[in-house]
C-alpha atoms as one frame of an Amber mdcrd trajectory, in Angstrom:
protein
  -0.132  -0.337  -0.242   1.509   3.407  -1.459   1.920   6.865   1.512  -0.946
   8.540   2.114  -0.641  11.926   0.745  -1.473  14.778   3.023  -5.130  16.056
   2.662  -7.541  18.944   3.429 -11.316  17.346   3.312 -12.488  16.820   7.332
 -15.660  13.912   7.085 -18.441  16.022   9.407 -20.056  14.026  11.684 -23.690
  11.906  11.028 -25.283  14.156  12.427 -24.472  17.444  10.701 -27.115  19.012
   8.783 -27.602  16.567   5.616 -28.761  17.789   1.933 -29.877  14.099   0.897
 -29.720  10.599   2.228 -28.532   8.319  -1.504 -30.028   4.722  -0.677 -29.913
   1.926  -3.838 -33.019  -0.520  -4.776 -32.585  -3.960  -4.320 -31.767  -5.704
  -8.385 -31.937  -9.195  -8.974 -28.576 -10.887  -7.511 -27.738 -14.075  -5.582
 -28.465 -11.897  -1.596 -31.620 -11.026  -2.595 -33.252 -13.967  -5.630 -34.297
 -13.899  -8.765 -36.603 -11.135 -10.303 -40.407 -11.713  -9.091 -38.632 -14.103
  -6.388 -40.620 -13.157  -3.173 -36.756 -12.589  -1.278 -35.955  -9.588  -4.029
 -39.495  -8.176  -3.028 -39.502  -8.446   0.892 -35.654  -6.818   0.073 -37.687
  -4.352  -2.082 -39.989  -3.285   0.806 -38.135  -3.012   3.608 -35.903  -0.630
   1.518 -38.902   1.589   0.485 -39.444   1.399   4.220 -36.486   2.799   4.657
 -36.134   5.539   1.912 -40.026   6.467   2.658 -39.444   7.133   6.642 -36.333
   9.406   5.821 -37.833  11.205   2.940 -40.294  12.624   5.841 -36.975  14.082
   7.141 -34.888  15.444   4.317 -34.953  14.524   0.596 -34.250  11.267  -0.717
 -32.129   9.703  -3.809 -32.157   6.038  -4.950 -29.812   4.426  -7.801 -31.578
   1.708  -9.190 -30.702  -0.634 -11.727 -31.886   0.477 -15.425 -33.260  -2.336
 -15.946 -35.110  -1.757 -12.141 -35.895   1.921 -13.108 -39.947   0.821 -13.526
 -40.219  -1.156 -10.501 -38.583   1.691  -7.919 -40.601   4.153  -9.274 -43.634
   2.204  -8.554 -42.506   0.902  -5.488 -40.796   4.551  -4.443 -44.012   6.634
  -5.136 -44.196  10.640  -5.309 -41.309  12.579  -3.238 -37.998  10.088  -3.947
 -36.329  11.086  -6.839 -34.945   7.795  -8.932 -31.509   8.095 -10.471 -29.924
   5.041 -12.660 -27.134   2.956 -13.174 -25.436  -0.113 -13.685 -25.438  -1.648
  -9.399 -24.544  -5.057  -8.259 -25.765  -4.679  -4.851 -27.642  -2.467  -3.033
 -25.395  -1.721   0.284 -24.762   2.164  -0.372 -22.986   2.645   2.477 -20.245
   0.559   1.307 -20.210   0.794  -2.379 -21.094   4.636  -2.764 -18.967   7.679
  -2.041 -18.024   8.793   1.010 -19.148  12.508   1.505 -16.760  15.050   2.898
 -15.307  19.251   3.555 -13.434  20.656   1.325 -10.956  23.518   3.092 -13.517
  26.219   1.935 -16.200  23.891   3.028 -18.150  22.486  -0.361 -18.577  18.208
  -1.169 -15.495  16.554  -1.518 -16.803  12.887  -2.496 -13.626  10.349  -0.938
 -13.856   6.749  -3.786 -12.339   3.933  -2.044 -11.317   0.952  -4.179 -14.600
  -1.324  -2.821 -13.496  -5.246  -3.732 -16.407  -7.098  -2.259 -15.521  -7.090
   1.315 -12.200  -8.243   1.132 -12.609  -9.732  -2.961 -15.467 -12.183  -1.008
 -16.233 -15.706  -3.367 -20.608 -14.552  -3.213 -19.820 -11.195  -3.533 -20.096
  -9.334  -7.263 -18.622  -5.972  -7.626 -18.689  -5.590 -11.121 -20.365  -2.752
 -11.148 -20.385  -1.318  -8.300 -16.728  -0.119  -8.102 -18.050   2.131 -10.158
 -21.020   3.657  -7.643 -18.838   6.287  -6.085 -18.127   7.979  -8.939 -21.431
   7.777 -10.269 -23.056   9.601  -6.950 -20.494  11.549  -6.366 -21.269  13.392
 -10.062 -24.770  13.551  -9.680 -24.350  15.162  -6.047 -22.084  17.677  -7.409
 -19.160  16.800  -5.237 -15.211  16.610  -6.131 -14.442  13.322  -7.006 -11.145
  11.813  -4.488 -10.069   9.124  -4.726  -8.492   6.757  -2.711  -5.919   3.345
  -3.099  -7.463   1.587   0.364  -9.604  -0.923   0.091 -12.698   0.507   2.560
 -16.483   0.489   2.645 -18.582   3.357   4.928 -19.681   0.446   7.441 -15.838
   0.019   8.409 -15.867   3.277   9.921 -17.699   5.946  11.793 -16.990   9.966
  13.074 -17.173  11.974  15.844 -16.572  14.944  13.381 -14.146  16.093  15.805
 -10.988  13.736  14.810 -11.582  10.658  16.248 -12.490   7.831  14.438 -13.500
   3.873  15.269 -12.605   1.499  13.472 -11.971  -2.639  13.249  -8.849  -4.803
  13.031  -9.872  -7.911  11.078 -12.001  -5.022   8.880  -9.001  -2.524   7.666
  -6.413  -5.341   7.461  -7.800  -7.880   6.162  -5.709  -9.676   3.730  -7.914
  -9.652   1.665  -8.408  -5.903   1.257  -5.262  -4.579   2.342  -2.612  -7.024
   2.116   0.405  -6.431   3.845  -1.025  -3.173   4.919   0.039  -2.341   8.729
  -1.982  -0.342  11.240   0.198   2.373  10.815  -0.165   3.356   6.789  -4.373
   2.220   7.450  -4.318   5.167   9.752  -2.329   7.825   7.659  -5.142   7.520
   4.947  -8.181   6.916   6.934  -6.707  10.202   8.146  -5.806  11.555   5.213
  -8.947  11.459   3.773 -11.639  11.977   6.685  -9.699  14.754   8.591  -9.342
  13.164  11.750  -6.063  12.567  13.795  -6.793  10.008  16.115  -7.693   6.368
  15.494  -9.832   4.062  17.614  -8.907   0.101  16.967 -11.910  -2.434  18.331
 -10.818  -5.875  17.635 -13.279  -7.230  15.700 -17.373  -7.288  14.608 -20.059
  -9.385  16.265 -20.010 -13.019  15.916 -22.656 -13.416  12.585 -20.686 -11.151
  10.744 -18.005 -13.786  10.218 -20.125 -16.104   8.626 -19.840 -16.860   5.069
 -21.639 -14.040   4.244 -20.715 -11.321   6.150 -18.830  -8.246   5.330 -15.972
  -9.640   8.270 -16.134  -7.318  11.129 -17.752  -3.674  10.230 -18.019  -1.546
  13.625 -21.317   0.371  12.538 -22.886  -2.390  14.166 -20.945  -2.591  17.062
 -19.706   0.917  18.311 -21.003   4.749  16.575 -20.830   8.111  17.793 -23.701
   9.917  19.137 -21.474  12.829  20.247 -18.456  14.546  20.588 -16.623  12.121
  23.087 -20.238   9.664  23.365 -20.143   6.390  21.953 -22.972   4.369  21.646
 -22.254   0.402  22.054 -24.191  -3.177  21.435 -24.445  -4.993  24.857 -25.604
  -8.533  24.860 -27.196  -9.170  27.700 -27.229 -13.061  27.703 -24.237 -15.511
  28.000 -25.671 -18.131  26.016 -24.946 -15.674  22.789 -21.028 -15.676  20.996
 -21.825 -12.180  21.161 -22.084 -11.726  25.142 -18.172 -11.955  25.843 -17.369
  -9.643  22.277 -19.623  -6.725  23.469 -17.503  -6.805  26.845 -14.398  -7.046
  25.266 -15.235  -4.071  23.098 -16.566  -2.094  25.389 -13.068  -2.717  27.564
 -11.053  -1.318  24.509 -13.327   1.497  24.595 -13.175   2.698  28.219  -9.620
   2.113  28.068  -9.646   4.514  25.240  -9.232   8.381  24.601 -10.660  11.186
  21.741  -8.392  12.656  19.454  -9.934  15.612  22.201  -7.892  13.337  24.697
 -11.420  13.373  26.604 -12.793   9.780  28.015 -15.466   8.263  26.417 -18.455
   8.466  27.950 -19.567   4.673  26.791 -23.591   4.231  26.837 -24.928   1.072
  26.666 -27.751  -0.026  23.681 -28.884  -3.514  25.299 -29.458  -6.275  21.858
 -33.178  -7.499  21.115 -33.685 -10.486  23.516 -34.006 -12.575  20.488 -31.010
 -15.138  19.844 -31.675 -17.203  17.118 -34.066 -16.141  14.410 -34.045 -19.799
  13.097 -31.092 -20.064  11.098 -28.692 -19.001  14.029 -27.897 -16.872  16.197
 -28.950 -13.333  15.702 -26.909 -10.044  15.075 -29.570  -7.864  15.533 -28.939
  -4.418  16.067 -29.815  -1.351  17.774 -26.605   0.623  16.845 -27.113   0.286
  13.220 -29.566   2.867  12.905 -29.252   6.154  10.575 -28.956   9.594  11.927
 -30.742  11.842   9.261 -32.025  15.930   9.723 -34.761  15.725  13.058 -34.731
  12.032  13.036 -33.159   8.908  14.007 -33.651   6.091  11.918 -34.260   2.807
  14.486 -34.368  -0.185  13.347 -36.824  -2.846  14.814 -37.316  -6.033  15.601
 -40.581  -6.099  17.003 -38.703  -7.084  20.450 -39.508  -6.164  24.087 -36.276
  -4.084  23.580 -37.376  -2.061  20.684 -38.669   0.600  23.041 -35.515   0.437
  25.410 -33.327   0.952  21.939 -35.955   3.862  21.663 -36.075   5.233  24.814
 -31.650   5.071  25.214 -31.252   7.281  21.389 -33.697   9.639  22.220 -31.563
  10.426  24.945 -28.928  10.257  23.049 -29.881  12.395  20.061 -32.528  15.167
  21.668 -34.930  16.982  19.904 -34.605  14.206  17.028 -37.900  12.126  16.590
 -37.215   8.299  16.789 -38.270   6.725  13.664 -38.912   2.631  14.385 -38.770
   0.718  11.152 -39.138  -3.264  10.897 -35.223  -4.280   9.697 -35.767  -8.324
  10.633 -35.787  -8.270   5.994 -32.629  -6.017   5.527 -30.732  -7.870   8.570
 -31.719 -11.737   7.106 -29.831  -9.909   3.860 -26.744  -9.260   5.185 -27.033
  -5.368   7.364 -29.575  -2.601   8.780 -30.373   1.012   8.366 -26.891   2.684
   8.269 -25.919  -0.245   5.735 -28.159   1.280   3.322 -28.389   4.876   3.805
 -25.538   7.167   2.908 -25.688  10.737   3.834 -24.732  13.822   1.638 -23.646
  16.610   4.376 -24.489  20.181   3.698 -21.411  22.814   1.801 -20.416  23.687
   5.900 -20.493  27.583   4.434 -24.480  26.267   4.391 -24.873  24.836   7.385
 -23.107  27.625   9.415 -25.146  27.602  13.441 -26.497  23.987  12.177 -23.435
  21.402  12.282 -24.062  20.257  15.821 -28.104  20.018  14.890 -27.949  16.814
  18.669
C-alpha cells in the first residue's frame, strides 16, 4: 500500500445537517433472489420503508439499475428521486462514496476501492466498484479517489478528529494485504480529516459467517456526539456476542478521543431474541441512521425496541425516533445504516446547524 498524501478534507459527523440521503434499490442477484421472487420483493419493501421514512425528514435519492427503474418508481412513489446506474447490490453505505468537506466547506467525495468486502467469492463488484464516482457526480461533488480498500460501514467518526475502526476489516488480507495499522491510519486520517484512531479487535460473531463483512464497526459501536459512544451489549451469556460486546466495551473504556477525553459509553442492549431460525442473530440497534431531525432506528418486534428508542432519544435530544422493521434487512446481511449514505450540506450553508444533536 502506497503512503497516504495529506489532504484538506474533513468528514462531518452524521448528525451534521444533510442535503439528502442516498439509497440503492435492490436488484436481482444471489443475495436478494431472482426477478419476481418473494425474497427480492421482501428486500424492496424493506428498503422502500426506510427510504419513505427518511423522506419525511430530508430529500432522498435512490439509485436503481436501469432494468429496475420502472419497479423502483412504482415502489417508491412521489417525493423520492430515482436515478439510474448499473448495480450489483444495494449496500450503498459500502459501495458508495464518503462525503467530506473541503477547506472552503464545499462537498468532496472520497471514492474508496470497493472489492466486495475483501473479494469474497459470493460477492459481485464489477458494477458496484463504479457506484462511488457515479453518486459523486450526481451530487456535484469533487471526486478524490483513495487507494485503500474500504467501506463506509468499516468506520465511524465523531466529526472532531476521532475515528472508530476494526482490525479484521481494515487489516483484512482480502482488502489491504500487508498493510500496517500505521499505513491504514495515515490514509484514513488523510481522507477523513481525523487524527486519532480507536481500533476495536473485531465485530459481531455473525459477521464472520460466509456472507458477513468480517467485522464492520457500524453494528457494534457508533458515536452519538463528541466523546460519546453507543455500544452494542448482548445481555444473554448463551449468545457468542456476550463476551465480544464486553471485549469491545473494555477497549473503549481504556481509550481517549482526539481531544484527549475519556469516552462516555452508553450501553444499548441487544434485542432479546437469540435465534431467528438460522442461528444466532446479529440484530443490533447500533446500526441506526441519523437524519435531519430524526433517528431511523432498526426495530425487531422485540421488547427491547422501546428500550433502545428511549436510549437513543436521550443520546440525540430533539430528534424524532423513527422505528422501522429491519428484520428483513438483517436477513439479507445488514441494517439500516448499511443501506444509507448521508450527503452533508456544504459547511458554508450549514453554519449554526453543524451540530444538531
